[in-house]
Amino acid sequence: MGHHGPGPRGAGPRGAAPGPAGLHRRQAGPRVELTLSPEIPYPFATLPQSATERLLAEHLAVFGTEVERATELRSVEMRPDEVEAVLAHADGRIERLHARYVVGCDGAHSLVRKAAGLTFEGDAFPEQYMIGDVEVDWELPAGYSMRAVNRDANGAMDDMLVCIPMPGVRRYWLSMLRPGSQAGGEGGSSAPDGIGLGLGGHGPDLGQIQAVLDRLAPEPTTASTLRWSSAFRTSHRMVDRYRNGRLFVAGDAAHIHPPIGGQGLNTGVQDAYNLAWKLALTVRGLATDDVLESYHAERHPVAQEVVGRTVHHARTVRHAGTGLSSDGDDAEMLLRRQAQLLVAYPDSPLVQQQAADGTPAAGPAPGDRAPDCRGLLSDLASYPRRLFDLLRTPRHVLLLFADSEHASGDGAAQLEACAAAAHRAAHGLLDAYLITAAEVPEDARPVGLRPPRVRDAAGEFRDAYAPRDGEALLIRPDGYLSGRFHPAVPERLTAHLRRTFA
């Protein structure tokens, strides 16, 4: 998934940031602080794409998976029982690979998408941009982005500078409009497939970057140490379907859009995460036939929203102003939306559509992202844990909440039975925890040793989820709430898990 646009793509809420986040506006008002709430354990990260790729490759290597560089996909042919892919290696070898499924993460000009017969409707923006990775000597606060826009007499944007901080001392990615005298002929709009998108053409030199800084920087500034530069333009397109038979698409192969807010990488990684656990169950013969169909049902609406919102914001910047948001969001809501913490799948065929007792619960609903909480104490650890520590697994997680009635005796035995039944229905690919309210005495014990007990000592689980005594909450491997069951009984849990597990 390539990067297309003014500014790097931010990591999702599970990244790590080099410094504070914010926006510094030239002359146009106060500095805007963008601070995530304490509930979100990981701040925004601004990393070079090379660093992101290295981190992902190192993580894959832990599982014995190697990313093969300099390997070209030449053709893809889908057959009734397999897919044949022809690969060309850098040493001249031609390899014919036979697979049950192929996922095309091969960018805007995706060969897999074309082989699958998927449409990719949309259009290109007329503006062309240039970008440079440089160091600047201004005295702006470290870790802040800066944006400046100039408009002509008719109100149209005719000059722009976006500065995104990168790791390092005063290192920034500067994105600028290409001067009108250079805007023709080179941008990335002449691809053979007609998709007007791409990093390419001749990037700016230090002199051209300095000229923009002289016009738009918030104070006298000198640029130096140009690491790389490029010219590009942006488009907005998306597929009609995420799947055709044994062929899938994800990331830029499925959707491209203006880079406002760093949504591209986040959306693509979420595509892959959503599909990966479903494919893993399918190839092991443990999933129902509907599981792979849920990929399109869940992710296509997300892409529609991201594409529509970023296109709207891009047009607003061009024609109306430079506001952070034009849809009425306050700062916290804007941050959550930009971090994609508001993505939800309420209409998914895999998600429980209503509470088991017919009464909607407070807190997150089935299909919502499972929020984090702190202050959880387990019997075998002397330090508090976060809920995300329990969810950091490729398995489903079942949380069984016990207050007074279900902390011991028959109530605890009922929750134990739910955990055992869910474990069987998920073919063992499920972890269960009994979460007890802070008021439950520490010496209260469930009937047996399973599921392990975690005490909500700080009360944050209760605040975040508003659970009821004896309620079960099922969380999927991708961190989304699959269902809430009150009262929790084995039959209801088993029936729900059969939507996913064969």
Short mmCIF file of C-alpha atoms in Angstrom, two decimals:
data_model
loop_
_atom_site.label_atom_id
_atom_site.label_comp_id
_atom_site.label_asym_id
_atom_site.label_seq_id
_atom_site.Cartn_x
_atom_site.Cartn_y
_atom_site.Cartn_z
CA MET A 1 0.00 0.00 0.00
CA GLY A 2 1.80 3.10 -1.21
CA HIS A 3 1.58 6.56 0.29
CA HIS A 4 -0.21 9.17 -1.75
CA GLY A 5 -0.62 12.67 -0.48
CA PRO A 6 0.44 15.64 1.60
CA GLY A 7 1.78 14.17 4.80
CA PRO A 8 2.63 10.73 6.20
CA ARG A 9 0.00 8.30 7.23
CA GLY A 10 -0.40 8.14 10.97
CA ALA A 11 -0.33 4.87 12.86
CA GLY A 12 -3.56 3.76 14.48
CA PRO A 13 -4.41 4.05 18.19
CA ARG A 14 -1.96 1.22 19.00
CA GLY A 15 1.09 3.12 17.73
CA ALA A 16 3.74 5.11 19.58
CA ALA A 17 4.28 8.83 19.11
CA PRO A 18 7.52 10.77 19.10
CA GLY A 19 6.04 13.81 20.84
CA PRO A 20 2.91 15.90 21.48
CA ALA A 21 0.31 16.27 18.79
CA GLY A 22 -1.25 19.49 17.66
CA LEU A 23 -1.79 21.95 14.85
CA HIS A 24 -0.03 25.31 14.56
CA ARG A 25 -1.87 27.72 12.28
CA ARG A 26 -0.04 30.59 10.65
CA GLN A 27 -1.58 33.90 11.75
CA ALA A 28 -5.07 32.37 11.74
CA GLY A 29 -5.82 31.96 15.40
CA PRO A 30 -4.73 30.05 18.50
CA ARG A 31 -2.68 26.89 18.58
CA VAL A 32 -4.91 23.80 18.63
CA GLU A 33 -4.03 20.98 21.04
CA LEU A 34 -5.00 17.47 19.93
CA THR A 35 -4.89 15.24 23.00
CA LEU A 36 -6.36 11.76 23.24
CA SER A 37 -8.27 10.79 26.37
CA PRO A 38 -6.55 8.61 29.04
CA GLU A 39 -8.75 5.68 27.95
CA ILE A 40 -6.64 5.42 24.79
CA PRO A 41 -3.25 3.96 25.77
CA TYR A 42 -1.36 4.80 22.59
CA PRO A 43 -0.97 8.32 21.15
CA PHE A 44 -0.67 9.22 17.49
CA ALA A 45 2.51 8.19 15.71
CA THR A 46 4.11 9.93 12.75
CA LEU A 47 6.61 7.57 11.21
CA PRO A 48 8.30 7.33 7.82
CA GLN A 49 6.77 4.59 5.71
CA SER A 50 10.13 2.81 5.73
CA ALA A 51 10.00 2.57 9.53
CA THR A 52 6.43 1.26 9.44
CA GLU A 53 7.39 -1.41 6.90
CA ARG A 54 10.42 -2.42 8.98
CA LEU A 55 8.34 -2.79 12.14
CA LEU A 56 5.73 -4.90 10.36
CA ALA A 57 8.40 -7.10 8.75
CA GLU A 58 10.11 -7.64 12.10
CA HIS A 59 6.80 -8.63 13.67
CA LEU A 60 6.10 -11.11 10.87
CA ALA A 61 9.57 -12.60 11.29
CA VAL A 62 8.65 -13.60 14.85
CA PHE A 63 6.13 -16.00 13.30
CA GLY A 64 8.56 -17.32 10.71
CA THR A 65 7.14 -15.27 7.84
CA GLU A 66 9.50 -13.46 5.49
CA VAL A 67 8.50 -10.61 3.17
CA GLU A 68 9.95 -11.27 -0.29
CA ARG A 69 11.17 -8.03 -1.83
CA ALA A 70 11.87 -7.50 -5.54
CA THR A 71 9.22 -10.08 -6.44
CA GLU A 72 6.66 -9.16 -9.09
CA LEU A 73 3.19 -10.61 -9.47
CA ARG A 74 2.81 -11.29 -13.19
CA SER A 75 -0.61 -12.94 -13.38
CA VAL A 76 -3.44 -14.35 -11.29
CA GLU A 77 -5.88 -17.03 -12.44
CA MET A 78 -8.80 -18.15 -10.29
CA ARG A 79 -9.95 -21.73 -10.65
CA PRO A 80 -12.80 -23.59 -8.93
CA ASP A 81 -10.60 -25.07 -6.21
CA GLU A 82 -7.49 -22.85 -6.19
CA VAL A 83 -5.75 -19.72 -7.44
CA GLU A 84 -2.59 -19.82 -9.53
CA ALA A 85 -0.26 -16.85 -9.20
CA VAL A 86 2.81 -16.38 -11.39
CA LEU A 87 5.69 -14.61 -9.63
CA ALA A 88 8.88 -13.21 -11.16
CA HIS A 89 11.87 -13.04 -8.81
CA ALA A 90 14.78 -10.64 -9.04
CA ASP A 91 17.16 -13.46 -9.97
CA GLY A 92 15.06 -14.29 -13.03
CA ARG A 93 13.20 -17.25 -11.57
CA ILE A 94 9.54 -17.67 -12.51
CA GLU A 95 7.46 -19.30 -9.79
CA ARG A 96 3.95 -20.72 -10.12
CA LEU A 97 2.27 -20.51 -6.75
CA HIS A 98 -0.95 -22.42 -5.99
CA ALA A 99 -3.09 -21.09 -3.14
CA ARG A 100 -6.60 -21.50 -1.82
CA TYR A 101 -7.03 -17.72 -1.62
CA VAL A 102 -5.15 -14.61 -2.76
CA VAL A 103 -5.45 -11.22 -1.08
CA GLY A 104 -4.47 -8.30 -3.29
CA CYS A 105 -2.69 -5.63 -1.24
CA ASP A 106 -0.98 -4.46 -4.41
CA GLY A 107 -1.98 -0.82 -4.49
CA ALA A 108 -4.08 1.46 -6.61
CA HIS A 109 -3.06 -0.26 -9.86
CA SER A 110 -3.83 -3.71 -8.38
CA LEU A 111 -3.43 -6.68 -10.69
CA VAL A 112 -5.46 -8.83 -8.30
CA ARG A 113 -8.37 -6.39 -8.44
CA LYS A 114 -8.35 -6.50 -12.23
CA ALA A 115 -8.15 -10.29 -12.26
CA ALA A 116 -11.14 -10.41 -9.90
CA GLY A 117 -13.18 -8.21 -12.26
CA LEU A 118 -13.87 -5.57 -9.62
CA THR A 119 -14.67 -2.01 -10.63
CA PHE A 120 -12.70 0.95 -9.23
CA GLU A 121 -14.87 3.99 -9.80
CA GLY A 122 -13.87 7.53 -8.89
CA ASP A 123 -11.94 10.52 -10.13
CA ALA A 124 -8.71 12.50 -9.72
CA PHE A 125 -8.25 15.91 -8.17
CA PRO A 126 -6.83 18.49 -10.60
CA GLU A 127 -4.15 19.83 -8.24
CA GLN A 128 -0.65 18.44 -8.31
CA TYR A 129 1.56 18.45 -5.24
CA MET A 130 5.18 18.12 -4.33
CA ILE A 131 6.65 16.79 -1.12
CA GLY A 132 10.07 16.99 0.50
CA ASP A 133 11.70 15.45 3.57
CA VAL A 134 13.84 18.26 5.04
CA GLU A 135 15.11 19.92 8.20
CA VAL A 136 14.01 23.46 9.10
CA ASP A 137 15.47 25.95 11.58
CA TRP A 138 12.29 27.56 12.89
CA GLU A 139 11.47 27.82 16.59
CA LEU A 140 7.97 26.34 16.50
CA PRO A 141 7.17 23.89 19.33
CA ALA A 142 8.40 20.38 18.62
CA GLY A 143 5.81 17.79 17.60
CA TYR A 144 3.30 20.20 16.07
CA SER A 145 1.97 20.17 12.54
CA MET A 146 1.63 23.46 10.70
CA ARG A 147 -0.64 24.38 7.80
CA ALA A 148 -0.83 27.59 5.78
CA VAL A 149 -3.08 28.34 2.81
CA ASN A 150 -3.18 31.39 0.54
CA ARG A 151 -6.19 32.30 -1.60
CA ASP A 152 -6.52 34.43 -4.67
CA ALA A 153 -8.97 37.31 -5.13
CA ASN A 154 -11.74 34.85 -5.98
CA GLY A 155 -11.18 32.78 -2.84
CA ALA A 156 -9.56 29.84 -4.62
CA MET A 157 -6.55 28.23 -3.00
CA ASP A 158 -3.43 29.10 -5.00
CA ASP A 159 -0.69 28.30 -2.49
CA MET A 160 -0.40 25.79 0.36
CA LEU A 161 2.12 24.46 2.85
CA VAL A 162 1.53 21.49 5.18
CA CYS A 163 4.35 20.57 7.60
CA ILE A 164 4.25 17.20 9.37
CA PRO A 165 6.85 16.51 12.11
CA MET A 166 8.96 13.40 11.74
CA PRO A 167 11.30 11.68 14.22
CA GLY A 168 14.49 13.70 14.46
CA VAL A 169 15.54 17.26 15.26
CA ARG A 170 13.40 19.76 13.34
CA ARG A 171 12.77 17.17 10.62
CA TYR A 172 9.52 17.62 8.68
CA TRP A 173 7.68 16.39 5.66
CA LEU A 174 6.64 19.48 3.71
CA SER A 175 3.79 19.14 1.25
CA MET A 176 3.11 21.97 -1.20
CA LEU A 177 1.12 22.80 -4.29
CA ARG A 178 3.21 22.58 -7.42
CA PRO A 179 3.61 26.02 -8.98
CA GLY A 180 1.28 26.57 -11.91
CA SER A 181 4.15 26.74 -14.35
CA GLN A 182 5.11 23.17 -13.38
CA ALA A 183 1.70 21.60 -13.01
CA GLY A 184 1.48 19.97 -16.39
CA GLY A 185 2.81 16.79 -17.78
CA GLU A 186 4.60 15.00 -14.97
CA GLY A 187 2.38 14.41 -12.01
CA GLY A 188 1.33 10.77 -11.92
CA SER A 189 -1.80 11.16 -14.00
CA SER A 190 -0.71 9.21 -17.05
CA ALA A 191 -0.94 5.62 -15.74
CA PRO A 192 -1.89 3.05 -18.41
CA ASP A 193 -5.02 2.04 -16.50
CA GLY A 194 -6.25 5.64 -16.37
CA ILE A 195 -6.07 5.93 -12.57
CA GLY A 196 -4.83 9.45 -11.92
CA LEU A 197 -2.70 8.77 -8.93
CA GLY A 198 0.88 8.22 -8.04
CA LEU A 199 4.14 9.24 -6.48
CA GLY A 200 6.31 10.14 -9.40
CA GLY A 201 7.67 12.87 -11.60
CA HIS A 202 10.48 15.23 -10.64
CA GLY A 203 10.34 16.27 -7.01
CA PRO A 204 11.26 19.75 -5.81
CA ASP A 205 14.82 20.76 -5.02
CA LEU A 206 15.78 22.78 -1.96
CA GLY A 207 15.40 26.03 -3.87
CA GLN A 208 11.79 25.29 -4.78
CA ILE A 209 10.99 24.23 -1.22
CA GLN A 210 12.66 27.34 0.15
CA ALA A 211 10.56 29.54 -2.12
CA VAL A 212 7.37 28.11 -0.58
CA LEU A 213 8.73 28.55 2.94
CA ASP A 214 9.60 32.16 2.15
CA ARG A 215 5.98 32.76 1.19
CA LEU A 216 4.12 30.73 3.80
CA ALA A 217 6.30 29.75 6.77
CA PRO A 218 5.17 31.27 10.10
CA GLU A 219 8.61 32.84 10.63
CA PRO A 220 11.83 33.29 8.60
CA THR A 221 12.95 29.72 7.97
CA THR A 222 15.74 27.95 6.08
CA ALA A 223 15.34 24.39 4.79
CA SER A 224 18.30 22.00 4.61
CA THR A 225 19.21 18.31 4.38
CA LEU A 226 16.79 17.27 1.65
CA ARG A 227 16.54 13.49 2.05
CA TRP A 228 14.10 12.86 -0.78
CA SER A 229 11.33 14.56 -2.71
CA SER A 230 8.61 13.68 -5.17
CA ALA A 231 5.64 15.03 -7.10
CA PHE A 232 2.17 13.51 -7.08
CA ARG A 233 -1.55 14.03 -7.34
CA THR A 234 -4.45 12.46 -5.46
CA SER A 235 -7.56 10.56 -6.49
CA HIS A 236 -10.60 9.06 -4.87
CA ARG A 237 -11.79 5.61 -5.95
CA MET A 238 -13.15 2.44 -4.39
CA VAL A 239 -14.18 -1.05 -5.43
CA ASP A 240 -17.73 -2.26 -5.79
CA ARG A 241 -16.89 -5.47 -3.90
CA TYR A 242 -14.07 -6.60 -1.63
CA ARG A 243 -14.25 -10.20 -2.83
CA ASN A 244 -14.86 -12.28 -5.89
CA GLY A 245 -14.63 -15.98 -5.11
CA ARG A 246 -11.11 -16.79 -3.96
CA LEU A 247 -9.76 -13.29 -4.67
CA PHE A 248 -9.87 -10.45 -2.12
CA VAL A 249 -8.58 -6.88 -2.11
CA ALA A 250 -7.43 -4.71 0.79
CA GLY A 251 -5.84 -1.32 1.34
CA ASP A 252 -5.15 0.88 -1.68
CA ALA A 253 -6.24 -1.95 -3.98
CA ALA A 254 -9.74 -1.42 -2.57
CA HIS A 255 -9.88 2.32 -1.85
CA ILE A 256 -7.86 5.47 -2.42
CA HIS A 257 -8.69 8.96 -1.19
CA PRO A 258 -7.16 12.27 -0.12
CA PRO A 259 -4.62 11.76 2.68
CA ILE A 260 -6.28 14.10 5.17
CA GLY A 261 -5.84 12.78 8.69
CA GLY A 262 -3.59 9.88 7.72
CA GLN A 263 -6.53 7.57 7.07
CA GLY A 264 -5.07 5.43 4.28
CA LEU A 265 -2.70 3.18 6.20
CA ASN A 266 -5.10 2.85 9.11
CA THR A 267 -7.93 1.78 6.82
CA GLY A 268 -5.75 -0.68 4.93
CA VAL A 269 -4.35 -2.31 8.07
CA GLN A 270 -7.86 -2.63 9.47
CA ASP A 271 -8.94 -4.29 6.22
CA ALA A 272 -6.16 -6.82 6.60
CA TYR A 273 -6.80 -7.44 10.30
CA ASN A 274 -10.53 -7.89 9.67
CA LEU A 275 -9.87 -10.45 6.94
CA ALA A 276 -6.86 -12.24 8.47
CA TRP A 277 -8.58 -13.92 11.41
CA LYS A 278 -11.49 -14.97 9.20
CA LEU A 279 -9.17 -16.47 6.60
CA ALA A 280 -7.21 -18.23 9.36
CA LEU A 281 -10.36 -19.98 10.59
CA THR A 282 -11.47 -20.78 7.05
CA VAL A 283 -8.24 -22.44 5.89
CA ARG A 284 -8.32 -24.58 9.07
CA GLY A 285 -11.85 -25.68 8.27
CA LEU A 286 -13.27 -24.09 11.42
CA ALA A 287 -15.37 -21.23 9.96
CA THR A 288 -18.88 -21.10 8.56
CA ASP A 289 -19.42 -20.25 4.89
CA ASP A 290 -20.64 -16.77 5.81
CA VAL A 291 -17.49 -15.67 7.63
CA LEU A 292 -15.58 -14.60 4.51
CA GLU A 293 -18.67 -12.85 3.13
CA SER A 294 -18.71 -10.67 6.25
CA TYR A 295 -15.44 -9.06 5.12
CA HIS A 296 -17.17 -7.03 2.42
CA ALA A 297 -20.24 -6.41 4.59
CA GLU A 298 -18.09 -4.89 7.35
CA ARG A 299 -15.30 -3.09 5.52
CA HIS A 300 -17.01 -1.66 2.42
CA PRO A 301 -19.16 0.79 4.45
CA VAL A 302 -16.06 1.93 6.34
CA ALA A 303 -14.24 2.73 3.10
CA GLN A 304 -17.30 4.58 1.79
CA GLU A 305 -17.32 6.76 4.90
CA VAL A 306 -13.56 7.46 4.85
CA VAL A 307 -13.50 8.24 1.13
CA GLY A 308 -16.56 10.45 1.37
CA ARG A 309 -15.31 12.34 4.41
CA THR A 310 -11.78 12.95 3.13
CA VAL A 311 -13.06 14.06 -0.27
CA HIS A 312 -15.47 16.46 1.45
CA HIS A 313 -12.70 17.88 3.63
CA ALA A 314 -10.33 18.21 0.67
CA ARG A 315 -12.93 20.20 -1.24
CA THR A 316 -13.64 22.32 1.82
CA VAL A 317 -9.96 23.24 2.11
CA ARG A 318 -9.88 24.12 -1.59
CA HIS A 319 -13.00 26.25 -1.62
CA ALA A 320 -14.07 27.31 1.88
CA GLY A 321 -11.31 27.49 4.46
CA THR A 322 -8.71 25.65 6.46
CA GLY A 323 -10.75 24.33 9.36
CA LEU A 324 -9.82 21.06 11.00
CA SER A 325 -13.30 19.72 10.50
CA SER A 326 -16.36 20.81 8.62
CA ASP A 327 -18.82 18.28 10.03
CA GLY A 328 -19.37 19.80 13.46
CA ASP A 329 -17.08 17.49 15.45
CA ASP A 330 -15.53 18.81 18.63
CA ALA A 331 -11.80 18.24 19.12
CA GLU A 332 -12.13 14.93 20.99
CA MET A 333 -14.64 13.53 18.53
CA LEU A 334 -12.44 14.65 15.63
CA LEU A 335 -9.46 12.84 17.14
CA ARG A 336 -11.42 9.66 17.68
CA ARG A 337 -12.70 9.79 14.12
CA GLN A 338 -9.23 10.47 12.70
CA ALA A 339 -7.78 7.61 14.78
CA GLN A 340 -10.63 5.41 13.47
CA LEU A 341 -11.79 4.63 16.99
CA LEU A 342 -15.39 5.23 15.88
CA VAL A 343 -15.37 2.45 13.27
CA ALA A 344 -18.13 -0.05 14.10
CA TYR A 345 -19.89 -3.02 12.51
CA PRO A 346 -23.44 -2.90 13.97
CA ASP A 347 -25.01 -4.50 10.88
CA SER A 348 -22.51 -7.31 10.46
CA PRO A 349 -23.94 -10.82 9.99
CA LEU A 350 -21.46 -12.00 12.65
CA VAL A 351 -22.62 -9.53 15.31
CA GLN A 352 -25.45 -10.01 17.78
CA GLN A 353 -28.26 -7.71 16.71
CA GLN A 354 -29.97 -7.26 20.09
CA ALA A 355 -29.42 -8.07 23.73
CA ALA A 356 -30.24 -11.62 24.76
CA ASP A 357 -32.95 -10.41 27.15
CA GLY A 358 -34.22 -7.81 24.69
CA THR A 359 -33.00 -4.89 26.81
CA PRO A 360 -30.20 -2.77 25.31
CA ALA A 361 -27.27 -2.44 27.69
CA ALA A 362 -25.42 0.75 28.48
CA GLY A 363 -21.82 0.96 27.33
CA PRO A 364 -20.50 -0.29 23.97
CA ALA A 365 -22.97 -2.18 21.80
CA PRO A 366 -22.29 -5.29 19.71
CA GLY A 367 -20.28 -4.21 16.69
CA ASP A 368 -18.50 -1.39 18.54
CA ARG A 369 -14.78 -1.27 19.19
CA ALA A 370 -13.96 -2.72 22.61
CA PRO A 371 -12.55 0.13 24.74
CA ASP A 372 -9.56 -0.29 27.01
CA CYS A 373 -9.55 0.08 30.78
CA ARG A 374 -6.89 0.00 33.50
CA GLY A 375 -6.48 -1.27 37.04
CA LEU A 376 -7.28 -4.97 36.51
CA LEU A 377 -5.70 -7.26 39.13
CA SER A 378 -5.25 -10.98 38.58
CA ASP A 379 -4.54 -13.61 41.19
CA LEU A 380 -1.09 -14.39 39.81
CA ALA A 381 0.23 -10.87 39.17
CA SER A 382 1.06 -8.17 41.71
CA TYR A 383 0.75 -5.31 39.23
CA PRO A 384 -2.35 -3.81 37.59
CA ARG A 385 -3.04 -4.74 33.97
CA ARG A 386 -4.97 -3.17 31.12
CA LEU A 387 -7.82 -4.91 29.36
CA PHE A 388 -5.86 -4.65 26.11
CA ASP A 389 -3.28 -6.97 27.71
CA LEU A 390 -5.99 -9.65 27.79
CA LEU A 391 -7.18 -8.87 24.27
CA ARG A 392 -3.70 -9.03 22.69
CA THR A 393 -4.39 -12.46 21.16
CA PRO A 394 -5.55 -13.90 17.80
CA ARG A 395 -8.36 -15.69 19.63
CA HIS A 396 -11.83 -14.67 20.72
CA VAL A 397 -12.04 -13.42 24.32
CA LEU A 398 -15.03 -13.99 26.60
CA LEU A 399 -15.41 -11.62 29.58
CA LEU A 400 -17.81 -12.82 32.29
CA PHE A 401 -18.75 -10.14 34.81
CA ALA A 402 -19.57 -11.09 38.39
CA ASP A 403 -20.84 -8.81 41.11
CA SER A 404 -22.36 -10.12 44.33
CA GLU A 405 -24.62 -12.90 43.02
CA HIS A 406 -22.26 -14.45 40.46
CA ALA A 407 -18.94 -14.14 42.32
CA SER A 408 -19.30 -17.53 44.03
CA GLY A 409 -21.67 -20.45 44.45
CA ASP A 410 -24.31 -21.26 41.85
CA GLY A 411 -23.86 -17.95 40.05
CA ALA A 412 -20.15 -18.59 39.52
CA ALA A 413 -20.90 -22.16 38.44
CA GLN A 414 -23.24 -20.81 35.75
CA LEU A 415 -20.50 -18.52 34.41
CA GLU A 416 -18.04 -21.43 34.47
CA ALA A 417 -20.47 -23.45 32.38
CA CYS A 418 -20.71 -20.58 29.89
CA ALA A 419 -16.93 -20.41 29.59
CA ALA A 420 -16.65 -24.15 29.02
CA ALA A 421 -19.42 -24.18 26.40
CA ALA A 422 -17.96 -21.20 24.55
CA HIS A 423 -14.51 -22.81 24.56
CA ARG A 424 -15.93 -25.95 22.94
CA ALA A 425 -17.97 -24.01 20.36
CA ALA A 426 -14.85 -22.04 19.34
CA HIS A 427 -12.79 -25.24 18.95
CA GLY A 428 -10.57 -24.10 21.79
CA LEU A 429 -9.74 -20.78 20.09
CA LEU A 430 -11.21 -18.68 22.89
CA ASP A 431 -9.86 -17.27 26.16
CA ALA A 432 -12.29 -16.62 29.00
CA TYR A 433 -11.91 -14.43 32.10
CA LEU A 434 -14.11 -13.90 35.11
CA ILE A 435 -14.05 -10.18 35.93
CA THR A 436 -15.25 -9.44 39.44
CA ALA A 437 -16.48 -6.08 40.65
CA ALA A 438 -14.23 -4.06 42.95
CA GLU A 439 -16.66 -4.62 45.85
CA VAL A 440 -16.38 -8.42 45.66
CA PRO A 441 -14.13 -9.65 48.50
CA GLU A 442 -10.71 -10.79 47.40
CA ASP A 443 -11.20 -14.18 49.05
CA ALA A 444 -14.37 -14.89 47.07
CA ARG A 445 -13.60 -17.71 44.69
CA PRO A 446 -15.48 -19.27 41.81
CA VAL A 447 -16.28 -22.95 42.14
CA GLY A 448 -13.29 -24.09 40.06
CA LEU A 449 -10.06 -22.70 38.68
CA ARG A 450 -11.47 -21.78 35.27
CA PRO A 451 -11.94 -19.19 33.99
CA PRO A 452 -9.12 -17.22 35.68
CA ARG A 453 -10.32 -14.31 37.80
CA VAL A 454 -9.49 -10.67 37.16
CA ARG A 455 -10.60 -8.06 39.70
CA ASP A 456 -11.87 -4.67 38.49
CA ALA A 457 -10.01 -2.95 41.31
CA ALA A 458 -10.12 0.57 39.83
CA GLY A 459 -13.73 0.26 38.64
CA GLU A 460 -12.71 1.26 35.10
CA PHE A 461 -14.17 -1.87 33.49
CA ARG A 462 -17.53 -1.06 35.04
CA ASP A 463 -17.25 2.56 33.88
CA ALA A 464 -16.29 1.60 30.32
CA TYR A 465 -18.71 -1.28 29.74
CA ALA A 466 -21.54 -0.81 32.26
CA PRO A 467 -21.80 -4.60 32.68
CA ARG A 468 -24.60 -6.28 34.60
CA ASP A 469 -24.07 -9.01 37.15
CA GLY A 470 -23.85 -12.31 35.30
CA GLU A 471 -23.35 -10.73 31.85
CA ALA A 472 -21.02 -12.17 29.18
CA LEU A 473 -19.22 -9.99 26.64
CA LEU A 474 -17.64 -11.66 23.60
CA ILE A 475 -14.79 -9.82 21.83
CA ARG A 476 -13.43 -10.82 18.43
CA PRO A 477 -9.73 -11.17 17.53
CA ASP A 478 -9.80 -7.75 15.84
CA GLY A 479 -10.95 -6.02 19.03
CA TYR A 480 -14.65 -5.56 18.26
CA LEU A 481 -17.52 -6.54 20.51
CA SER A 482 -19.32 -9.50 18.96
CA GLY A 483 -22.15 -9.83 21.46
CA ARG A 484 -23.44 -9.12 24.96
CA PHE A 485 -25.47 -11.77 26.79
CA HIS A 486 -27.50 -11.17 29.94
CA PRO A 487 -28.18 -13.45 31.56
CA ALA A 488 -25.26 -15.47 30.25
CA VAL A 489 -26.35 -19.02 29.50
CA PRO A 490 -24.37 -21.64 27.56
CA GLU A 491 -27.02 -22.17 24.88
CA ARG A 492 -27.14 -18.51 23.85
CA LEU A 493 -23.38 -18.19 23.69
CA THR A 494 -23.04 -21.39 21.69
CA ALA A 495 -25.73 -20.35 19.22
CA HIS A 496 -24.02 -17.01 18.65
CA LEU A 497 -20.58 -18.54 18.16
CA ARG A 498 -22.03 -20.82 15.50
CA ARG A 499 -22.37 -17.73 13.28
CA THR A 500 -18.57 -17.79 13.07
CA PHE A 501 -17.39 -21.29 13.94
CA ALA A 502 -18.43 -24.35 11.94
#
